[in-house]
PDB file of C-alpha atoms in Angstrom:
ATOM      1  CA  UNK A 257      13.480  63.242   4.038  1.00  0.00           C
ATOM      2  CA  UNK A 258      14.989  65.422   1.315  1.00  0.00           C
ATOM      3  CA  UNK A 259      18.068  63.202   1.155  1.00  0.00           C
ATOM      4  CA  UNK A 260      15.902  60.084   0.733  1.00  0.00           C
ATOM      5  CA  UNK A 261      13.980  61.685  -2.123  1.00  0.00           C
ATOM      6  CA  UNK A 262      17.098  62.718  -3.996  1.00  0.00           C
ATOM      7  CA  UNK A 263      18.613  59.243  -3.648  1.00  0.00           C
ATOM      8  CA  UNK A 264      15.374  57.554  -4.703  1.00  0.00           C
ATOM      9  CA  UNK A 265      14.908  59.502  -7.926  1.00  0.00           C
ATOM     10  CA  UNK A 266      18.446  58.606  -9.004  1.00  0.00           C
ATOM     11  CA  UNK A 267      17.799  54.955  -8.107  1.00  0.00           C
ATOM     12  CA  UNK A 268      14.544  54.959 -10.097  1.00  0.00           C
ATOM     13  CA  UNK A 269      16.385  56.300 -13.144  1.00  0.00           C
ATOM     14  CA  UNK A 270      19.087  53.629 -12.726  1.00  0.00           C
ATOM     15  CA  UNK A 271      16.490  50.853 -12.394  1.00  0.00           C
ATOM     16  CA  UNK A 272      14.649  52.139 -15.452  1.00  0.00           C
ATOM     17  CA  UNK A 273      17.859  52.198 -17.488  1.00  0.00           C
ATOM     18  CA  UNK A 274      18.825  48.720 -16.255  1.00  0.00           C
ATOM     19  CA  UNK A 275      15.419  47.333 -17.206  1.00  0.00           C
ATOM     20  CA  UNK A 276      15.704  48.943 -20.634  1.00  0.00           C
ATOM     21  CA  UNK A 277      19.223  47.536 -21.086  1.00  0.00           C
ATOM     22  CA  UNK A 278      18.217  43.979 -20.160  1.00  0.00           C
ATOM     23  CA  UNK A 279      15.120  43.915 -22.372  1.00  0.00           C
ATOM     24  CA  UNK A 280      16.654  45.793 -25.312  1.00  0.00           C
ATOM     25  CA  UNK A 281      19.915  43.782 -25.313  1.00  0.00           C
ATOM     26  CA  UNK A 282      19.184  40.465 -23.567  1.00  0.00           C
ATOM     27  CA  UNK A 283      22.481  38.865 -24.568  1.00  0.00           C
ATOM     28  CA  UNK A 284      24.431  41.567 -22.734  1.00  0.00           C
ATOM     29  CA  UNK A 285      23.044  40.587 -19.324  1.00  0.00           C
ATOM     30  CA  UNK A 286      26.372  38.991 -18.377  1.00  0.00           C
ATOM     31  CA  UNK A 287      28.031  42.420 -18.460  1.00  0.00           C
ATOM     32  CA  UNK A 288      25.915  43.511 -15.471  1.00  0.00           C
ATOM     33  CA  UNK A 289      27.702  42.013 -12.485  1.00  0.00           C
ATOM     34  CA  UNK A 290      27.257  42.530  -8.772  1.00  0.00           C
ATOM     35  CA  UNK A 291      30.141  44.994  -8.786  1.00  0.00           C
ATOM     36  CA  UNK A 292      28.484  47.093 -11.486  1.00  0.00           C
ATOM     37  CA  UNK A 293      25.250  47.143  -9.507  1.00  0.00           C
ATOM     38  CA  UNK A 294      27.070  48.161  -6.313  1.00  0.00           C
ATOM     39  CA  UNK A 295      28.881  50.973  -8.145  1.00  0.00           C
ATOM     40  CA  UNK A 296      25.607  52.272  -9.597  1.00  0.00           C
ATOM     41  CA  UNK A 297      23.864  52.157  -6.204  1.00  0.00           C
ATOM     42  CA  UNK A 298      26.863  53.864  -4.562  1.00  0.00           C
ATOM     43  CA  UNK A 299      26.869  56.510  -7.310  1.00  0.00           C
ATOM     44  CA  UNK A 300      23.150  57.195  -6.867  1.00  0.00           C
ATOM     45  CA  UNK A 301      23.604  57.440  -3.105  1.00  0.00           C
ATOM     46  CA  UNK A 302      26.600  59.751  -3.489  1.00  0.00           C
ATOM     47  CA  UNK A 303      24.699  62.072  -5.842  1.00  0.00           C
ATOM     48  CA  UNK A 304      21.693  62.185  -3.512  1.00  0.00           C
ATOM     49  CA  UNK A 305      23.824  62.911  -0.460  1.00  0.00           C
ATOM     50  CA  UNK A 306      25.821  65.516  -2.383  1.00  0.00           C
ATOM     51  CA  UNK A 307      22.723  67.460  -3.391  1.00  0.00           C
ATOM     52  CA  UNK A 308      21.312  67.238   0.121  1.00  0.00           C
ATOM     53  CA  UNK A 309      24.577  68.507   1.653  1.00  0.00           C
ATOM     54  CA  UNK A 310      25.040  71.575  -0.570  1.00  0.00           C
ATOM     55  CA  UNK A 311      22.747  73.711   1.649  1.00  0.00           C
ATOM     56  CA  UNK A 312      24.931  72.866   4.668  1.00  0.00           C
ATOM     57  CA  UNK A 313      27.956  74.284   2.863  1.00  0.00           C
ATOM     58  CA  UNK A 314      26.326  77.592   1.974  1.00  0.00           C
ATOM     59  CA  UNK A 315      24.559  77.034  -1.336  1.00  0.00           C
ATOM     60  CA  UNK A 316      20.996  77.852  -0.247  1.00  0.00           C
ATOM     61  CA  UNK A 317      19.911  76.672   3.227  1.00  0.00           C
ATOM     62  CA  UNK A 318      17.327  74.635   5.095  1.00  0.00           C
ATOM     63  CA  UNK A 319      14.438  76.385   6.840  1.00  0.00           C
ATOM     64  CA  UNK A 320      11.323  75.386   8.760  1.00  0.00           C
ATOM     65  CA  UNK A 321       8.253  74.595   6.727  1.00  0.00           C
ATOM     66  CA  UNK A 322       4.801  76.086   7.305  1.00  0.00           C
ATOM     67  CA  UNK A 323       3.738  73.854  10.214  1.00  0.00           C
ATOM     68  CA  UNK A 324       7.132  74.403  11.908  1.00  0.00           C
ATOM     69  CA  UNK A 325       7.577  70.660  12.357  1.00  0.00           C
ATOM     70  CA  UNK A 326      10.170  69.847   9.686  1.00  0.00           C
ATOM     71  CA  UNK A 327      12.853  71.497   7.585  1.00  0.00           C
ATOM     72  CA  UNK A 328      13.261  71.671   3.847  1.00  0.00           C
ATOM     73  CA  UNK A 329      15.263  73.627   1.326  1.00  0.00           C
ATOM     74  CA  UNK A 330      14.385  77.323   1.243  1.00  0.00           C
ATOM     75  CA  UNK A 331      11.896  78.052  -1.550  1.00  0.00           C
ATOM     76  CA  UNK A 332      10.611  81.555  -0.908  1.00  0.00           C
ATOM     77  CA  UNK A 333      13.707  83.743  -0.634  1.00  0.00           C
ATOM     78  CA  UNK A 334      14.606  85.517  -3.866  1.00  0.00           C
ATOM     79  CA  UNK A 335      18.398  85.796  -3.467  1.00  0.00           C
ATOM     80  CA  UNK A 336      20.693  84.556  -6.231  1.00  0.00           C
ATOM     81  CA  UNK A 337      22.113  81.924  -3.864  1.00  0.00           C
ATOM     82  CA  UNK A 338      18.730  80.302  -3.228  1.00  0.00           C
ATOM     83  CA  UNK A 339      17.357  80.652  -6.754  1.00  0.00           C
ATOM     84  CA  UNK A 340      20.508  79.240  -8.368  1.00  0.00           C
ATOM     85  CA  UNK A 341      20.412  76.179  -6.092  1.00  0.00           C
ATOM     86  CA  UNK A 342      16.708  75.574  -6.656  1.00  0.00           C
ATOM     87  CA  UNK A 343      16.932  75.894 -10.447  1.00  0.00           C
ATOM     88  CA  UNK A 344      20.057  73.728 -10.672  1.00  0.00           C
ATOM     89  CA  UNK A 345      18.580  71.143  -8.322  1.00  0.00           C
ATOM     90  CA  UNK A 346      15.357  71.126 -10.342  1.00  0.00           C
ATOM     91  CA  UNK A 347      17.204  70.228 -13.529  1.00  0.00           C
ATOM     92  CA  UNK A 348      19.848  67.869 -12.109  1.00  0.00           C
ATOM     93  CA  UNK A 349      17.733  66.056  -9.513  1.00  0.00           C
ATOM     94  CA  UNK A 350      14.345  66.112 -11.230  1.00  0.00           C
ATOM     95  CA  UNK A 351      14.408  66.812 -14.977  1.00  0.00           C
ATOM     96  CA  UNK A 352      17.449  64.719 -16.004  1.00  0.00           C
ATOM     97  CA  UNK A 353      16.315  61.549 -14.153  1.00  0.00           C
ATOM     98  CA  UNK A 354      12.767  62.119 -15.426  1.00  0.00           C
ATOM     99  CA  UNK A 355      14.044  62.317 -19.009  1.00  0.00           C
ATOM    100  CA  UNK A 356      16.002  59.082 -18.499  1.00  0.00           C
ATOM    101  CA  UNK A 357      12.937  57.316 -17.079  1.00  0.00           C
ATOM    102  CA  UNK A 358      10.654  58.679 -19.801  1.00  0.00           C
ATOM    103  CA  UNK A 359      13.050  57.876 -22.664  1.00  0.00           C
ATOM    104  CA  UNK A 360      13.798  54.327 -21.520  1.00  0.00           C
ATOM    105  CA  UNK A 361      10.125  53.497 -20.958  1.00  0.00           C
ATOM    106  CA  UNK A 362       9.080  54.949 -24.334  1.00  0.00           C
ATOM    107  CA  UNK A 363      11.819  52.921 -26.049  1.00  0.00           C
ATOM    108  CA  UNK A 364      10.627  49.775 -24.263  1.00  0.00           C
ATOM    109  CA  UNK A 365       7.017  50.318 -25.242  1.00  0.00           C
ATOM    110  CA  UNK A 366       7.992  50.939 -28.859  1.00  0.00           C
ATOM    111  CA  UNK A 367      10.323  47.915 -28.803  1.00  0.00           C
ATOM    112  CA  UNK A 368       7.680  45.517 -27.531  1.00  0.00           C
TER     113      UNK A 368
END
């Protein structure tokens, strides 16, 4: 489910930016074609898959969670490998999309 979450946060940021773009510049709607949308969706999917695959290639790793029924990224080990992945993932997968969503929604509210 980690891969789905990483893809979804990128898609939410893209949808938020697209909504901002259409409302803020309504005459530019013709510049958003089906090909542009497919490239954005493919880019969001690629970024989500990329961040979910890094633990398979040695940057951090997946481990069983508390109930021993599912796996997630290792959170408790204090090695540089695990901490560097978690901090980088926190900023790239969570903070940057959150800033995009927050900024575009604040601009829309102030615009309307």
